[in-house]
Short mmCIF file of C-alpha atoms and ligand atoms in Angstrom, two decimals:
data_model
loop_
_atom_site.label_atom_id
_atom_site.label_comp_id
_atom_site.label_asym_id
_atom_site.label_seq_id
_atom_site.Cartn_x
_atom_site.Cartn_y
_atom_site.Cartn_z
CA UNK A 178 -30.25 6.80 5.28
CA UNK A 179 -28.50 9.29 4.19
CA UNK A 180 -27.40 8.45 0.05
CA UNK A 181 -24.12 10.81 -1.01
CA UNK A 182 -23.66 11.03 -4.61
CA UNK A 183 -20.31 9.86 -6.03
CA UNK A 184 -18.72 12.63 -8.27
CA UNK A 185 -17.61 10.13 -10.97
CA UNK A 186 -13.89 12.22 -11.85
CA UNK A 187 -11.68 9.31 -11.80
CA UNK A 188 -14.01 8.02 -14.82
CA UNK A 189 -11.07 9.28 -17.59
CA UNK A 190 -8.04 7.82 -15.05
CA UNK A 191 -9.21 4.85 -14.73
CA UNK A 192 -10.26 3.72 -18.36
CA UNK A 193 -7.07 4.78 -18.80
CA UNK A 194 -5.72 2.25 -16.19
CA UNK A 195 -7.71 -0.01 -17.88
CA UNK A 196 -5.81 0.48 -21.71
CA UNK A 197 -2.88 0.18 -20.51
CA UNK A 198 -3.16 -3.00 -18.09
CA UNK A 199 -5.85 -4.53 -21.20
CA UNK A 200 -2.22 -4.24 -23.31
CA UNK A 201 0.28 -5.63 -20.74
CA UNK A 202 -2.13 -7.81 -20.14
CA UNK A 203 -1.79 -9.43 -23.97
CA UNK A 204 2.11 -8.86 -23.34
CA UNK A 205 1.93 -11.99 -20.28
CA UNK A 206 -1.17 -14.45 -22.38
CA UNK A 207 1.58 -14.46 -25.49
CA UNK A 208 4.22 -15.88 -23.54
CA UNK A 209 1.78 -18.10 -21.52
CA UNK A 210 1.73 -16.30 -18.04
CA UNK A 211 -1.31 -16.36 -16.27
CA UNK A 212 -1.79 -13.55 -13.48
CA UNK A 213 -3.40 -13.72 -9.96
CA UNK A 214 -3.53 -10.26 -8.60
CA UNK A 215 -4.90 -10.92 -4.30
CA UNK A 216 -6.73 -8.16 -2.18
CA UNK A 217 -7.64 -7.89 0.84
CA UNK A 218 -7.82 -5.74 3.31
CA UNK A 219 -4.24 -5.00 5.55
CA UNK A 220 -3.27 -8.44 7.44
CA UNK A 221 -5.29 -10.50 5.83
CA UNK A 222 -2.96 -13.14 5.22
CA UNK A 223 -1.41 -12.36 1.32
CA UNK A 224 1.70 -13.42 1.63
CA UNK A 225 1.00 -15.82 4.09
CA UNK A 226 -0.73 -17.53 2.13
CA UNK A 227 2.09 -16.09 -1.05
CA UNK A 228 4.07 -17.87 1.18
CA UNK A 229 2.47 -21.62 1.53
CA UNK A 230 1.88 -21.50 -2.66
CA UNK A 231 6.01 -21.02 -2.84
CA UNK A 232 6.33 -23.77 -0.75
CA UNK A 233 3.63 -26.20 -3.02
CA UNK A 234 4.69 -25.19 -6.55
CA UNK A 235 7.71 -23.47 -7.07
CA UNK A 236 9.18 -27.13 -7.68
CA UNK A 237 6.32 -27.61 -10.06
CA UNK A 238 5.34 -24.43 -11.93
CA UNK A 239 7.44 -20.96 -11.75
CA UNK A 240 6.60 -18.57 -10.11
CA UNK A 241 6.97 -14.52 -9.83
CA UNK A 242 6.06 -12.08 -7.23
CA UNK A 243 5.08 -8.73 -7.37
CA UNK A 244 4.42 -6.86 -3.55
CA UNK A 245 2.68 -4.23 -3.14
CA UNK A 246 3.67 -2.21 -0.43
CA UNK A 247 3.02 1.77 0.90
CA UNK A 248 7.14 1.33 2.56
CA UNK A 249 9.73 -1.48 2.80
CA UNK A 250 10.23 -4.71 2.39
CA UNK A 251 9.41 -6.89 4.86
CA UNK A 252 6.95 -9.35 2.53
CA UNK A 253 9.67 -8.72 -0.26
CA UNK A 254 11.91 -10.53 2.13
CA UNK A 255 9.57 -13.07 3.50
CA UNK A 256 8.79 -14.68 -0.24
CA UNK A 257 12.34 -14.09 -1.24
CA UNK A 258 13.55 -16.93 1.63
CA UNK A 259 10.33 -18.99 -0.59
CA UNK A 260 13.61 -19.10 -3.15
CA UNK A 261 11.08 -17.70 -5.83
CA UNK A 262 11.66 -14.20 -7.60
CA UNK A 263 10.65 -10.88 -6.42
CA UNK A 264 10.00 -7.94 -7.30
CA UNK A 265 8.76 -4.91 -4.07
CA UNK A 266 7.26 -1.94 -5.21
CA UNK A 267 6.83 0.97 -3.56
CA UNK A 268 3.09 3.25 -3.84
CA UNK A 269 5.09 6.61 -1.79
CA UNK A 270 1.61 6.71 -0.26
CA UNK A 271 -1.23 5.49 -2.98
CA UNK A 272 -3.22 3.14 -0.84
CA UNK A 273 -3.36 0.35 -4.29
CA UNK A 274 -1.42 -0.91 -6.84
CA UNK A 275 -2.04 0.26 -10.84
CA UNK A 276 -1.14 -0.78 -14.55
CA UNK A 277 1.92 2.03 -14.28
CA UNK A 278 3.35 1.41 -10.86
CA UNK A 279 3.16 -2.24 -12.86
CA UNK A 280 5.25 -0.81 -16.21
CA UNK A 281 7.66 0.42 -14.01
CA UNK A 282 8.69 -3.47 -12.91
CA UNK A 283 7.34 -5.56 -15.71
CA UNK A 284 10.05 -5.26 -18.18
CA UNK A 285 12.26 -6.29 -14.90
CA UNK A 286 10.33 -9.87 -15.32
CA UNK A 287 11.71 -13.20 -18.64
CA UNK A 288 7.58 -13.48 -19.12
CA UNK A 289 9.52 -16.47 -21.21
CA UNK A 290 10.50 -17.73 -18.52
CA UNK A 291 7.26 -17.38 -16.06
CA UNK A 292 4.43 -19.91 -15.75
CA UNK A 293 2.27 -18.29 -12.29
CA UNK A 294 1.98 -14.25 -11.58
CA UNK A 295 1.26 -13.40 -8.31
CA UNK A 296 0.34 -9.92 -7.56
CA UNK A 297 0.31 -8.79 -3.09
CA UNK A 298 -1.97 -5.45 -3.81
CA UNK A 299 -1.55 -2.55 -1.08
CA UNK A 300 -3.80 -3.87 2.51
CA UNK A 301 -6.98 -1.98 1.66
CA UNK A 302 -10.34 -2.91 0.69
CA UNK A 303 -11.58 -0.21 -0.93
CA UNK A 304 -9.97 1.28 -3.89
CA UNK A 305 -7.35 -1.82 -5.37
CA UNK A 306 -11.26 -3.40 -6.69
CA UNK A 307 -10.94 -0.44 -8.67
CA UNK A 308 -7.32 0.00 -10.48
CA UNK A 309 -7.20 -2.61 -13.12
CA UNK A 310 -4.17 -4.70 -13.65
CA UNK A 311 -2.61 -6.62 -15.62
CA UNK A 312 -2.83 -10.10 -14.00
CA UNK A 313 -6.21 -12.41 -15.49
CA UNK A 314 -8.48 -13.66 -11.69
CA UNK A 315 -8.60 -10.97 -8.61
CA UNK A 316 -8.18 -12.92 -5.39
CA UNK A 317 -9.99 -11.75 -2.74
CA UNK A 318 -9.41 -13.00 0.92
CA UNK A 319 -11.76 -12.27 4.24
CA UNK A 320 -10.09 -13.25 7.52
CA UNK A 321 -12.65 -14.29 10.16
CA UNK A 322 -11.36 -11.38 13.11
CA UNK A 323 -12.73 -8.98 10.16
CA UNK A 324 -16.09 -10.10 10.89
CA UNK A 325 -18.79 -11.00 8.05
CA UNK A 326 -20.62 -8.21 7.27
CA UNK A 327 -18.07 -7.09 5.20
CA UNK A 328 -19.67 -7.54 2.33
CA UNK A 329 -22.60 -5.53 3.12
CA UNK A 330 -20.29 -3.32 3.51
CA UNK A 331 -17.49 -3.15 1.18
CA UNK A 332 -19.17 -4.88 -1.76
CA UNK A 333 -17.61 -3.50 -4.27
CA UNK A 334 -14.23 -5.71 -4.13
CA UNK A 335 -16.25 -8.95 -2.95
CA UNK A 336 -17.96 -8.41 -6.72
CA UNK A 337 -14.87 -7.68 -8.61
CA UNK A 338 -13.03 -10.89 -7.39
CA UNK A 339 -12.53 -14.02 -9.17
CA UNK A 340 -12.27 -16.48 -5.62
CA UNK A 341 -12.16 -15.65 -2.34
CA UNK A 342 -11.15 -17.15 0.35
CA UNK A 343 -12.09 -16.96 4.32
CA UNK A 344 -9.27 -17.69 5.67
CA UNK A 345 -7.74 -17.53 9.80
CA UNK A 346 -10.82 -20.35 9.24
CA UNK A 347 -8.60 -21.72 12.88
CA UNK A 348 -9.71 -18.32 14.06
CA UNK A 349 -13.05 -19.41 14.58
CA UNK A 350 -13.69 -20.93 17.95
CA UNK A 351 -12.73 -17.08 19.14
CA UNK A 352 -14.33 -14.27 17.00
CA UNK A 353 -18.19 -13.51 16.08
CA UNK A 354 -17.70 -14.58 12.81
CA UNK A 355 -20.85 -16.02 11.06
CA UNK A 356 -19.41 -17.41 7.83
CA UNK A 357 -23.37 -18.78 6.62
CA UNK A 358 -24.41 -14.36 7.60
CA UNK A 359 -21.23 -13.93 5.14
CA UNK A 360 -21.87 -16.12 2.90
CA UNK A 361 -25.64 -15.20 1.98
CA UNK A 362 -24.40 -11.41 1.92
CA UNK A 363 -21.96 -13.15 -0.69
CA UNK A 364 -24.72 -14.41 -2.53
CA UNK A 365 -26.10 -10.97 -2.93
CA UNK A 366 -23.53 -9.38 -5.02
CA UNK A 367 -22.03 -12.44 -6.53
CA UNK A 368 -24.33 -15.61 -6.72
CA UNK A 369 -21.39 -17.18 -7.84
CA UNK A 370 -18.87 -16.17 -6.63
CA UNK A 371 -17.15 -19.45 -5.01
CA UNK A 372 -15.39 -19.75 -1.40
CA UNK A 373 -12.55 -21.37 -0.01
CA UNK A 374 -11.96 -21.46 3.65
CA UNK A 375 -8.61 -22.05 4.91
CA UNK A 376 -5.90 -21.85 7.42
CA UNK A 377 -2.66 -20.52 6.27
CA UNK A 378 -1.45 -20.99 9.83
CA UNK A 379 -2.66 -25.24 9.85
CA UNK A 380 -3.46 -25.76 5.77
CA UNK A 381 -6.80 -26.66 5.97
CA UNK A 382 -7.97 -25.95 2.68
CA UNK A 383 -4.63 -25.42 0.76
CA UNK A 384 -4.98 -28.13 -0.93
CA UNK A 385 -8.47 -26.06 -2.41
CA UNK A 386 -6.56 -23.16 -3.80
CA UNK A 387 -3.22 -25.08 -4.66
CA UNK A 388 -6.64 -27.10 -6.58
CA UNK A 389 -8.82 -23.54 -7.89
CA UNK A 390 -5.14 -22.24 -9.28
CA UNK A 391 -3.73 -24.96 -11.29
CA UNK A 392 -7.19 -25.13 -13.11
CA UNK A 393 -6.07 -21.79 -13.97
CA UNK A 394 -2.55 -22.87 -15.15
CA UNK A 395 -3.64 -25.24 -17.73
CA UNK A 396 -6.41 -23.09 -18.85
CA UNK A 397 -6.01 -21.12 -22.06
CA UNK A 398 -3.09 -18.71 -20.97
CA UNK A 399 -0.28 -21.11 -20.06
CA UNK A 400 1.87 -22.73 -22.20
CA UNK A 401 1.10 -26.58 -22.04
N1 GTP B 281 -4.32 -17.83 13.30
C1 GTP B 281 -3.47 -17.29 11.70
N2 GTP B 281 -3.44 -16.48 11.00
C2 GTP B 281 -2.54 -16.28 10.72
C3 GTP B 281 -3.19 -16.59 10.15
N3 GTP B 281 -2.55 -16.32 7.96
C4 GTP B 281 -1.89 -14.99 8.68
N4 GTP B 281 -2.18 -15.58 9.88
C5 GTP B 281 -0.76 -14.05 10.45
O1 GTP B 281 -2.05 -13.17 10.48
C6 GTP B 281 -0.62 -11.59 10.40
C7 GTP B 281 -0.97 -11.01 9.52
O2 GTP B 281 -0.40 -11.32 7.80
P1 GTP B 281 0.03 -11.07 6.65
O3 GTP B 281 0.28 -12.86 5.65
O4 GTP B 281 1.46 -10.31 6.92
O5 GTP B 281 -1.28 -10.34 6.10
P2 GTP B 281 -0.75 -9.54 4.57
O6 GTP B 281 -2.72 -8.80 4.07
O7 GTP B 281 0.13 -9.71 4.40
O8 GTP B 281 -0.71 -8.12 5.53
P3 GTP B 281 0.18 -6.40 5.01
O9 GTP B 281 0.20 -7.17 3.98
O10 GTP B 281 0.17 -5.57 5.50
O11 GTP B 281 -1.47 -5.97 4.01
C8 GTP B 281 0.56 -12.65 10.42
O12 GTP B 281 0.84 -12.35 11.61
C9 GTP B 281 0.55 -13.86 10.12
O13 GTP B 281 0.79 -14.75 10.55
C10 GTP B 281 -3.76 -18.16 9.55
O14 GTP B 281 -3.95 -18.52 8.90
N5 GTP B 281 -4.57 -17.92 11.21
MG1 MG B 282 1.88 -8.66 3.23
ZN1 ZN B 283 -6.07 3.51 -3.61
#
């Protein structure tokens, strides 16, 4: 195995991003907003999960969504059609969101009238995990067609996550996804990472996701 050495030119960039994100998080805390950053590879089901969440929880919580995409506003249109406020960020080529990009849209959000801020990061299994956002929790989605080897190959995002959702569980009979291989690999990276099996299509597992969210919304950062 050839081990490549990484030259940390990124370090100062990440440090200033961390500082900005922490300042933004204090604004969320002051207003009692709980922030969730959803990360995954393209097509794992981030927007689908947000759609289901909007449908189920919008009558109970004031939800604001920020969509991160390289181009276009397709996901924002999908989320807005569910009747929640959504702002699009186009990164124009960048493969992740960072705190500076968030600072361009946060002033447009009335934090005092928001309970839950959901940020959909750019579909990418790598660098979104390196750039902190104002959000409090990282939720990672891995969908079954992507394969059960992903924790071993892309450990960083798993290690930075507070919840792992295995989406497209309805496709399990049709794809080669070894759930226990995946779970064992995750245990080596982050032993206590909670895992929820879910299908944004059939609704299986959604109650567990909503219960997790409700616990976070009832926590110290919440208004109640
Ligand atoms: N069978 C099945 N399909 C799903 C499920 N969740 C999402 N999909 C489908 O997967 C495709 C991608 O879903 P999206 O929600 O757009 O994925 P995304 O992660 O937001 O994608 P990007 O924003 O492009 O990174 C769509 O065709 C969804 O209908 C699921 O649980 N089961
Ligand atoms: Mg999406
Ligand atoms: Zn990137």
